[in-house]
Tab-separated table of C-alpha atoms and ligand atoms in Angstrom:
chain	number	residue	atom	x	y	z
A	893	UNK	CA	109.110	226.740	177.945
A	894	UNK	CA	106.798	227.584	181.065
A	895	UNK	CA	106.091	227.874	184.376
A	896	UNK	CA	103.872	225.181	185.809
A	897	UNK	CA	100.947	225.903	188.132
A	898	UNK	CA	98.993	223.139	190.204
A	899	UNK	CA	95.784	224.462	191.484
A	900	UNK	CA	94.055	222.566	194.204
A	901	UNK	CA	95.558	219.502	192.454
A	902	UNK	CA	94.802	216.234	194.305
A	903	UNK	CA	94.250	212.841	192.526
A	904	UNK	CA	92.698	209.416	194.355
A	905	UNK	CA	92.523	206.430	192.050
A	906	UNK	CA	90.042	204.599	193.382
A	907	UNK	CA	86.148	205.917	194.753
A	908	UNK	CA	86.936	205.087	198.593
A	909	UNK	CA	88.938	208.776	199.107
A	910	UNK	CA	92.364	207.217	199.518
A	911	UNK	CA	94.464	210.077	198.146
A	912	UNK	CA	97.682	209.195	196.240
A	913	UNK	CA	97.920	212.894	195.822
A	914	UNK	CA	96.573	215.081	198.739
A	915	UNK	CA	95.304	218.546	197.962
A	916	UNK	CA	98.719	220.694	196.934
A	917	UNK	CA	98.916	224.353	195.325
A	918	UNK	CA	102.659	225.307	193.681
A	919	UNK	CA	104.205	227.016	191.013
A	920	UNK	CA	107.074	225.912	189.172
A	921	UNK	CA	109.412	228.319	187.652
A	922	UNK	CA	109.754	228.264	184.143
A	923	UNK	CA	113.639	227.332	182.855
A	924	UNK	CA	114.357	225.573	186.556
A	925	UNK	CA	115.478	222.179	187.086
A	926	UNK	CA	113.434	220.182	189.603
A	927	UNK	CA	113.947	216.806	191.162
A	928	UNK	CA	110.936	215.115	192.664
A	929	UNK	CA	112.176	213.610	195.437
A	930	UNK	CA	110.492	210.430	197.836
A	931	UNK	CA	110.800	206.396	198.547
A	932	UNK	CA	108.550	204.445	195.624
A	933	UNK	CA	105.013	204.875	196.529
A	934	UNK	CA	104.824	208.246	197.633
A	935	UNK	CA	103.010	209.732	194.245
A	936	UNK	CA	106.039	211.015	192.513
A	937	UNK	CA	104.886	209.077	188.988
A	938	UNK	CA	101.228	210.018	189.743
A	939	UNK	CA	101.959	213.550	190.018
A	940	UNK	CA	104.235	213.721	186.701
A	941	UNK	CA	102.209	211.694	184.800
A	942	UNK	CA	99.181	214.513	185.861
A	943	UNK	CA	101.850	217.336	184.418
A	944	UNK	CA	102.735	215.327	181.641
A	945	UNK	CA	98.508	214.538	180.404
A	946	UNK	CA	98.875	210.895	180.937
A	947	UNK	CA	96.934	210.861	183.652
A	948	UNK	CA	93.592	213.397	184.551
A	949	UNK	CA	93.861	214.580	188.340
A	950	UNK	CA	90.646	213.701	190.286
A	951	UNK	CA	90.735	217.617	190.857
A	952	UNK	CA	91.989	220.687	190.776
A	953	UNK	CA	93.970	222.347	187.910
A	954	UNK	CA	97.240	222.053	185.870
A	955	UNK	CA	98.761	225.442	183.810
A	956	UNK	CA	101.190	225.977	182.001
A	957	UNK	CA	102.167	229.672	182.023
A	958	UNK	CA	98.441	230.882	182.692
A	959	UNK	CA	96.932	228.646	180.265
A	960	UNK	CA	94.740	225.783	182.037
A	961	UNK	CA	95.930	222.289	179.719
A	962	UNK	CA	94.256	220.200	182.471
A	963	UNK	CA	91.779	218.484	180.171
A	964	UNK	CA	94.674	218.664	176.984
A	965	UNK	CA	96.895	215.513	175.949
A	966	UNK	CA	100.404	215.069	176.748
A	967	UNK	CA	100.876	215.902	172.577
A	968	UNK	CA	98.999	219.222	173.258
A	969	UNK	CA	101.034	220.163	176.415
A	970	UNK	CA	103.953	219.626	174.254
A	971	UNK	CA	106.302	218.556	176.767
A	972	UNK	CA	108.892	215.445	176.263
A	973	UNK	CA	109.005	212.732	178.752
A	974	UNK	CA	111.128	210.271	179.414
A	975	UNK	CA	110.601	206.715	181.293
A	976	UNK	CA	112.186	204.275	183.729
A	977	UNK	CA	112.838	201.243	180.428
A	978	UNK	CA	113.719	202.403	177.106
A	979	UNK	CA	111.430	203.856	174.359
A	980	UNK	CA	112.953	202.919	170.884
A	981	UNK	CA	112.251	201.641	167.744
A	982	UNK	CA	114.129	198.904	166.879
A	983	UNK	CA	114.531	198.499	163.508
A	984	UNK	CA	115.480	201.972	163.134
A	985	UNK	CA	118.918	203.244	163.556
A	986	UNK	CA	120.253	205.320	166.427
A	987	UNK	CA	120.383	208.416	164.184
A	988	UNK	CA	116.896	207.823	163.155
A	989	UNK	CA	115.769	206.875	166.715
A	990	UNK	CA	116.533	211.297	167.664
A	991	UNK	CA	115.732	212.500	164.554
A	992	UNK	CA	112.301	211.133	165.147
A	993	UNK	CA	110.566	213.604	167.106
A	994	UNK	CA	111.550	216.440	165.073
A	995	UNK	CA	110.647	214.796	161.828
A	996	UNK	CA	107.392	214.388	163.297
A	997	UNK	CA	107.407	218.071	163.895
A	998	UNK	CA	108.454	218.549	160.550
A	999	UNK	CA	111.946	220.402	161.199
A	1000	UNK	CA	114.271	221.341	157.850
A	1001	UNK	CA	116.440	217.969	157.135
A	1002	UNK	CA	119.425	220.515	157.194
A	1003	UNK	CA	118.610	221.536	161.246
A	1004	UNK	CA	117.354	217.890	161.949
A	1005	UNK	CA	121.450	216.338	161.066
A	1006	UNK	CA	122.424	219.265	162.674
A	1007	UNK	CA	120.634	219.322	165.984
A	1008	UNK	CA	121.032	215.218	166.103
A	1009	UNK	CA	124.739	215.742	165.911
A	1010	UNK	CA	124.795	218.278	168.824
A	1011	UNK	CA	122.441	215.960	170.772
A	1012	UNK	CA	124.888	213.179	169.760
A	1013	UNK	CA	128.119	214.401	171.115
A	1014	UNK	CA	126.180	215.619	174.360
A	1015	UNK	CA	125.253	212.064	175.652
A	1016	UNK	CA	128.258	210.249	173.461
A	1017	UNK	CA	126.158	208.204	171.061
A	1018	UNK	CA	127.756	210.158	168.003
A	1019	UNK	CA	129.996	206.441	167.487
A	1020	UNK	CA	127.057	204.571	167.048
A	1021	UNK	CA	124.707	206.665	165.065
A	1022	UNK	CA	124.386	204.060	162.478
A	1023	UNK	CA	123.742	201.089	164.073
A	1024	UNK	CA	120.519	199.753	164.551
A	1025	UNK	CA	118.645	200.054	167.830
A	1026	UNK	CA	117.575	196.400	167.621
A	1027	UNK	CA	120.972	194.825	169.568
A	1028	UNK	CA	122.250	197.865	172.021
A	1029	UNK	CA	122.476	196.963	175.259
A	1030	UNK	CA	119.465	198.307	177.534
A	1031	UNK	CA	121.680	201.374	178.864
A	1032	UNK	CA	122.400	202.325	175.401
A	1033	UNK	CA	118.948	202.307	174.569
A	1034	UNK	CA	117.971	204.675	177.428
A	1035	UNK	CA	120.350	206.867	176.340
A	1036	UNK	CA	118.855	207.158	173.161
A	1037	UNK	CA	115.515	207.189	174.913
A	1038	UNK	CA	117.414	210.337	177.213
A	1039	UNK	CA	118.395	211.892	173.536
A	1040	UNK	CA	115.179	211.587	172.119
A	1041	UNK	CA	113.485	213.326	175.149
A	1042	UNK	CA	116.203	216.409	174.676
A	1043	UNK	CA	116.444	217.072	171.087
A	1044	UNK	CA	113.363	219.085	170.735
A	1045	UNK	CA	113.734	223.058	171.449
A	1046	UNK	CA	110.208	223.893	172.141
A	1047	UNK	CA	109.300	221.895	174.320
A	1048	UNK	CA	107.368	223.891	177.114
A	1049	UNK	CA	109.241	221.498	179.869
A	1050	UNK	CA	111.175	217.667	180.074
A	1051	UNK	CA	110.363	215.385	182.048
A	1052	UNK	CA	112.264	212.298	183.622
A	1053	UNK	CA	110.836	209.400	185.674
A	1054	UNK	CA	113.472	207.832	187.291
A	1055	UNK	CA	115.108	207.443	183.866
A	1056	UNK	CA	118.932	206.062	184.985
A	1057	UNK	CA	117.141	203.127	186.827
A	1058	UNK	CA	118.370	200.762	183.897
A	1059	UNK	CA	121.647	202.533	183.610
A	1060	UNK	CA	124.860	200.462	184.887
A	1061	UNK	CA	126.910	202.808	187.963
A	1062	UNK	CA	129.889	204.214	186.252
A	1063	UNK	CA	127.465	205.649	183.596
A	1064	UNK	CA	124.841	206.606	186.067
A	1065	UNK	CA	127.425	208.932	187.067
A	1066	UNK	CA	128.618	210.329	184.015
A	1067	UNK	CA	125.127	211.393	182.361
A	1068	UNK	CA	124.029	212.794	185.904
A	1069	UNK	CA	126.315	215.235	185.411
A	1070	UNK	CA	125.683	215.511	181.789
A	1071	UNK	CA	121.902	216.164	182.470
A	1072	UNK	CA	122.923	219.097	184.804
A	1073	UNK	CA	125.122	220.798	182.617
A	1074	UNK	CA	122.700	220.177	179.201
A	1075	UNK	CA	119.803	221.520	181.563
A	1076	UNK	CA	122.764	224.641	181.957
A	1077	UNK	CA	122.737	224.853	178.190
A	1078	UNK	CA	119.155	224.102	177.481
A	1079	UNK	CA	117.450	225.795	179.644
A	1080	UNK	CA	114.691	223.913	179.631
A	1081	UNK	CA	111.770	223.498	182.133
A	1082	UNK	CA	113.231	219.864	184.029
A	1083	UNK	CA	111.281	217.782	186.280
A	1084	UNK	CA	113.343	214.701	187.397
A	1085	UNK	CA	111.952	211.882	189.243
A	1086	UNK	CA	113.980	209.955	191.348
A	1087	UNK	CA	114.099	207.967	194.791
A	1088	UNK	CA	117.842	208.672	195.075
A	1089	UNK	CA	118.649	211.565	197.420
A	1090	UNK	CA	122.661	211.908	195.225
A	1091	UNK	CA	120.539	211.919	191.914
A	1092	UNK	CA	118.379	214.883	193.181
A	1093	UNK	CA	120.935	216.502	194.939
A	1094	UNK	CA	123.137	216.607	191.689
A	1095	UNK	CA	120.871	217.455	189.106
A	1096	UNK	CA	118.217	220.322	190.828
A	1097	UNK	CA	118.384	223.863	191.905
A	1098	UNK	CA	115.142	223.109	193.647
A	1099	UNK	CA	113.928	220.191	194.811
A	1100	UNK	CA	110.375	218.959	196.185
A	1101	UNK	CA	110.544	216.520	198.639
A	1102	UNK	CA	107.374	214.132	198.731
A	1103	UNK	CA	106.221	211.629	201.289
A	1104	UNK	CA	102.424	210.103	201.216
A	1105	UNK	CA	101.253	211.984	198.427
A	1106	UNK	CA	102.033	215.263	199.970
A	1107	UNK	CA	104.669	217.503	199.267
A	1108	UNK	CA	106.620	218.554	202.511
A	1109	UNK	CA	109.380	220.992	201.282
A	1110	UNK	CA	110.687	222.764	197.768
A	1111	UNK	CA	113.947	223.960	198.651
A	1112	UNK	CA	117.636	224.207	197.144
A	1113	UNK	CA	119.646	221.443	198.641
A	1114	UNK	CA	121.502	223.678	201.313
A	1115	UNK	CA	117.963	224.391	202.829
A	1116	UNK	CA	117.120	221.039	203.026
A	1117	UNK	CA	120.087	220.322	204.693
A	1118	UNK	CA	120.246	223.153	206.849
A	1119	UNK	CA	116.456	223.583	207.557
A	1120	UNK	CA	114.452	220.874	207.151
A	1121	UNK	CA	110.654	221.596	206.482
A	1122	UNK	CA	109.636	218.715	208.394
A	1123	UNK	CA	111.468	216.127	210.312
A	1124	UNK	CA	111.130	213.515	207.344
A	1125	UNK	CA	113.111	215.256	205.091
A	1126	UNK	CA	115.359	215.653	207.582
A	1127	UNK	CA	115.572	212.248	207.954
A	1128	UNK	CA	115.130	211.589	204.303
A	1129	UNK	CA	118.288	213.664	202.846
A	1130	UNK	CA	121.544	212.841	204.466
A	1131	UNK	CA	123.404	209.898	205.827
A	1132	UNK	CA	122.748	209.566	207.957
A	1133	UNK	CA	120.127	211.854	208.459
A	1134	UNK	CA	119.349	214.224	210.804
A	1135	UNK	CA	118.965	213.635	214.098
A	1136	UNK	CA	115.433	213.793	215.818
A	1137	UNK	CA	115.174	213.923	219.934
A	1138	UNK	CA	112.149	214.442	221.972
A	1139	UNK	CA	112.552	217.740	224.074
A	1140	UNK	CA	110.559	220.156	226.370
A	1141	UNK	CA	110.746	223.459	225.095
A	1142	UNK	CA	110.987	226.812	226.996
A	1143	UNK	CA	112.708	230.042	226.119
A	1144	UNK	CA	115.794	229.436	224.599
A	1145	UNK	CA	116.428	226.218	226.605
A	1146	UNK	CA	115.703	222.440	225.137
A	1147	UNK	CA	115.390	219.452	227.775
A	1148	UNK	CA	116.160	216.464	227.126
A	1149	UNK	CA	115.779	213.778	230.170
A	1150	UNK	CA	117.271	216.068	232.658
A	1151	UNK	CA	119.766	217.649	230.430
A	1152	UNK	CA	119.391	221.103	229.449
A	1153	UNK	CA	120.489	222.369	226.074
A	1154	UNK	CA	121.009	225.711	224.912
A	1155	UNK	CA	119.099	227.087	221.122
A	1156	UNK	CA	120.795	229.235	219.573
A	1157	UNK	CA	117.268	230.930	219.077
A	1158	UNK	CA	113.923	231.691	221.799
A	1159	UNK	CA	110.629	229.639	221.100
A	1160	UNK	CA	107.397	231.045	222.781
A	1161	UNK	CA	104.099	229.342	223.003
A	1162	UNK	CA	104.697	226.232	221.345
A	1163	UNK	CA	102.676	223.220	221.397
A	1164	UNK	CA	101.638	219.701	219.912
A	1165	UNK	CA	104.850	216.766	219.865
A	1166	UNK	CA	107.909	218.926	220.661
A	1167	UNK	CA	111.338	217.609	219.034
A	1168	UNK	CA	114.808	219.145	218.478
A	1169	UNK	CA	116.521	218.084	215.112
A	1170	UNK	CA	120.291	218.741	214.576
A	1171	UNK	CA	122.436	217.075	212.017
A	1172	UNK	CA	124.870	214.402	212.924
A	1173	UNK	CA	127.600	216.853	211.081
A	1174	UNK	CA	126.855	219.366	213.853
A	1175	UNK	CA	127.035	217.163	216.365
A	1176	UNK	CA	130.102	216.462	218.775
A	1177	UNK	CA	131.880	213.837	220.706
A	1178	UNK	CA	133.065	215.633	224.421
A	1179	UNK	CA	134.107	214.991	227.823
A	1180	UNK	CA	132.319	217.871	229.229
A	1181	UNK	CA	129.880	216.465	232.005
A	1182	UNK	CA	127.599	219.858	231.215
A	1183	UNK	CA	126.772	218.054	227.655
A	1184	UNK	CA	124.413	215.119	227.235
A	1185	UNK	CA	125.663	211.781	228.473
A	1186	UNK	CA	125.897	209.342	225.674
A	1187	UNK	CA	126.959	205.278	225.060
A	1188	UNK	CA	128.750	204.777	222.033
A	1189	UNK	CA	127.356	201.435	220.390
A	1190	UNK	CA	129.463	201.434	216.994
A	1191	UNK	CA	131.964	203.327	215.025
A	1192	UNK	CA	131.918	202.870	211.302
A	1193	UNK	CA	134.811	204.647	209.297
A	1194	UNK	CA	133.688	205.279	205.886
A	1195	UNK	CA	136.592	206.733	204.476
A	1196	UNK	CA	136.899	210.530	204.941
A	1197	UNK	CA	134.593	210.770	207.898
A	1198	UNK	CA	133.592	208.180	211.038
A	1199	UNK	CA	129.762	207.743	211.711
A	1200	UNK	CA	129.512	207.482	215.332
A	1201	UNK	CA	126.415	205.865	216.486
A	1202	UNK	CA	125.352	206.559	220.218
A	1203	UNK	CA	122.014	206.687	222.161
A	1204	UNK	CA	120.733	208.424	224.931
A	1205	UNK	CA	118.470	206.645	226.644
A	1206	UNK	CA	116.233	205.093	224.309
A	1207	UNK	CA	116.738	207.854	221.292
A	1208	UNK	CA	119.637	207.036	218.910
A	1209	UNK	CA	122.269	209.733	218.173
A	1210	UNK	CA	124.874	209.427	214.951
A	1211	UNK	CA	127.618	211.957	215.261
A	1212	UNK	CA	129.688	212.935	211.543
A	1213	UNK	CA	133.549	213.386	213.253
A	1214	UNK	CA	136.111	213.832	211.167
A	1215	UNK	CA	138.313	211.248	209.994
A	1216	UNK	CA	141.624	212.599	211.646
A	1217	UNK	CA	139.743	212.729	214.839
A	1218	UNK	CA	140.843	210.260	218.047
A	1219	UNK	CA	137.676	209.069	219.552
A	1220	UNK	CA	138.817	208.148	223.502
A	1221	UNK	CA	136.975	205.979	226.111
A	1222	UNK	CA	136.160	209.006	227.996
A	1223	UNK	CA	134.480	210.743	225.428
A	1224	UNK	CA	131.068	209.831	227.064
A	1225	UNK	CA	128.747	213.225	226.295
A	1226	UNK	CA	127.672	215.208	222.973
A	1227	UNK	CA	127.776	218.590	222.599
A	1228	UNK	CA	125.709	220.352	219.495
A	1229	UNK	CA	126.068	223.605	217.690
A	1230	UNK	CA	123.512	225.536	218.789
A	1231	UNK	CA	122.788	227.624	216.023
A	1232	UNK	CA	122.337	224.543	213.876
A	1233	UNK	CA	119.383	223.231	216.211
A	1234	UNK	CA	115.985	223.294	214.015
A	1235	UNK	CA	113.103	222.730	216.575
A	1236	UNK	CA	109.833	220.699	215.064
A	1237	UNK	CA	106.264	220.660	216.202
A	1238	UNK	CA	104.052	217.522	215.255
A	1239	UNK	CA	106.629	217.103	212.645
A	1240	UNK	CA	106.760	220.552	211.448
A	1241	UNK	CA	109.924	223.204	211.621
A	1242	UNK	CA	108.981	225.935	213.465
A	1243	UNK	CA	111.194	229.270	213.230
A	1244	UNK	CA	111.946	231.208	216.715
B	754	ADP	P1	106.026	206.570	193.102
B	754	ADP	O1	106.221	206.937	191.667
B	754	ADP	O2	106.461	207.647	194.065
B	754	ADP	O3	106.656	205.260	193.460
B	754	ADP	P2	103.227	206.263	192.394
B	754	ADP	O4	102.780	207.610	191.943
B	754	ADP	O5	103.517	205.265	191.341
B	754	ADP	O6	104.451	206.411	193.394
B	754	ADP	O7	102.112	205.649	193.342
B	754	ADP	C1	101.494	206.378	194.390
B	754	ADP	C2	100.400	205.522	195.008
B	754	ADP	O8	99.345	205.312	194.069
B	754	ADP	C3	100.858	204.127	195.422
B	754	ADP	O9	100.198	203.789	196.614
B	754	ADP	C4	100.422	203.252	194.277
B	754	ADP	O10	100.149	201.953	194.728
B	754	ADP	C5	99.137	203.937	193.812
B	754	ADP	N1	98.928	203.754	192.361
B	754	ADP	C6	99.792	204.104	191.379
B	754	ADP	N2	99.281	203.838	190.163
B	754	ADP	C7	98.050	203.312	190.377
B	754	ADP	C8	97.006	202.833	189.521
B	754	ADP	N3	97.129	202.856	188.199
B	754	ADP	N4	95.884	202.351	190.113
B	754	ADP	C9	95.744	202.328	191.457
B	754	ADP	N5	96.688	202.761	192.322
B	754	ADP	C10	97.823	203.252	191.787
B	755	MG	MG1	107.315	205.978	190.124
């Protein structure tokens, strides 16, 4: 296993300086489970296909533990990977389809029935470890694919792009939480793609949020809940997400139109696009005239909460109330916890 270091890293496919990577610098903990986290097109394949050695970066440096495998092979970096669409061979069986990679590495036939076994039970295939591949339904087969990518021990890391895409629901769901608690077990180096916000949130103690080739926050997911790096991932992780309202900032005091707003916290000197964010979960329906007037457009009850969603003025606000709670007519103004308020300059969280 190791800890992964990118240096400067940046890639740009083509020769006109569009960047599908912009310039980043992070280290990844060795044994942690990380879910890469953005909406397709954002680099999230790019950049694990750079830690993986299928792809060379247009600069900068990849290392693993403080060895630089930058120019090395993805069979060098010895690291597993695992795909969107099945990698099997068909005409083998499913017991032959895990055993693979170790009888490649030339493992004792005595550990290799052992350690397919254990692999086996883990992502319930043990039923089927006859058949042949050639047949099995495509979710089958990325379980196998999921299998084969786990059954090595040496690997210095795993990695997973987007790899329950093919996967029906009910199962999606089931071998989420498997891959959590084998990464408990394994302890394995993880990097796990995925556009899903649940998927992430499930599977990672830390997870790096990407949008436009740029990483905007690493973070466990109570700090991207509670403190957003940036105001995407604050809209980005939630639902709905957080809340995002154009203020002037003085002091401890937010404006909004002519409302004034207490922070729980003082801001001096700030500049640039000035914007409040506060989750719709700390948000409140009132009747005090001293909060901010509101219209209530829609109520949608999704079962153990209601999303309220109300503007002021031309800025939309959704308000999480619980699912016991009585919504009147005169509920017309929103109050918010103040010590909940994040406040965000061009974009970016700034702390009091
Ligand atoms: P994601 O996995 O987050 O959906 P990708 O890493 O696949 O994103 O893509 C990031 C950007 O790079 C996109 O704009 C995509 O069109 C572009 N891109 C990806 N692969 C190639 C390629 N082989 N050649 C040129 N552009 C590519
Ligand atoms: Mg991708």
């Amino acid at each position: 296993m190791a800890k992964i270091t990118l240096s400067n890293l940046a890639h740009s496919y083509t020769s006109d300086n569009e960047y599908a990577l912009k310039t980043m610098n992070h280290v990844w903990n060795d044994g942690e489970a990380y879910a890469l986290l953005g909406p397709s097109g954002c680099g999230k394949t790019t950049l694990l296909n750079i830690i993986s050695g299928l792809l060379a970066p247009s600069q900068g440096q990849v290392l693993f533990d403080d060895q630089d495998v930058t120019t090395q092979d993805t069979a060098h970096r010895n690291i597993a990977q695992v795909f969107q669409f099945p990698v099997v061979y068909d005409t083998m069986t499913v017991r032959e389809n895990l055993a693979f990679p170790l009888k490649n590495r030339k493992m004792s036939a005595n550990y290799i029935e052992k350690r397919v076994a254990d692999i086996a039970s883990m992502i319930s295939l043990n039923d089927i470890l006859d058949k042949k591949a050639n047949g099995l339904t495509a979710d089958i087969k990325q379980k196998i694919s999921l299998g084969r990518g786990l059954v090595r021990e040496d690997v210095n890391a795993i990695l997973f792009d987007e790899p329950l895409t093919v996967i029906d629901p009910q199962m999606k769901w089931e071998l989420r939480t498997e891959l959590k608690a084998l990464h408990q077990r394994l302890g394995h180096t993880m990097i796990y793609v995925t556009h899903d916000q649940t998927e992430a949130l499930t599977f990672a103690d830390k997870v790096v949020v990407m949008s436009d080739g740029e990483v905007v926050q690493i973070g466990t997911p109570t700090e991207l809940f509670e403190k957003p790096a940036h105001t995407f991932v604050g809209f980005f992780i939630g639902s709905p997400g957080m809340n995002v309202l154009g203020a002037e900032i003085s002091g401890n005091k937010a404006r909004i139109g002519g409302h004034e707003l207490d922070l729980g916290h003082g801001y001096q000197n700030l500049s640039g696009k000035l914007e409040i964010g506060i989750r719709p979960e700390f948000a409140s329906l009132s009747r005090n005239p001293d909060d901010l007037p509101i219209t209530i457009n829609r109520i949608e009850d999704v079962g153990h909460y209601k999303i309220v969603r109300a503007s002021h003025q031309d800025m939309d606000i959704n308000i999480i109330s619980d699912e016991g709670a009585e919504i009147f007519e005169d509920m017309k103004f929103v109050s918010f916890d103040s010590s909940k308020i994040n406040i965000y300059a061009d974009d970016w969280l700034v702390e009091p």
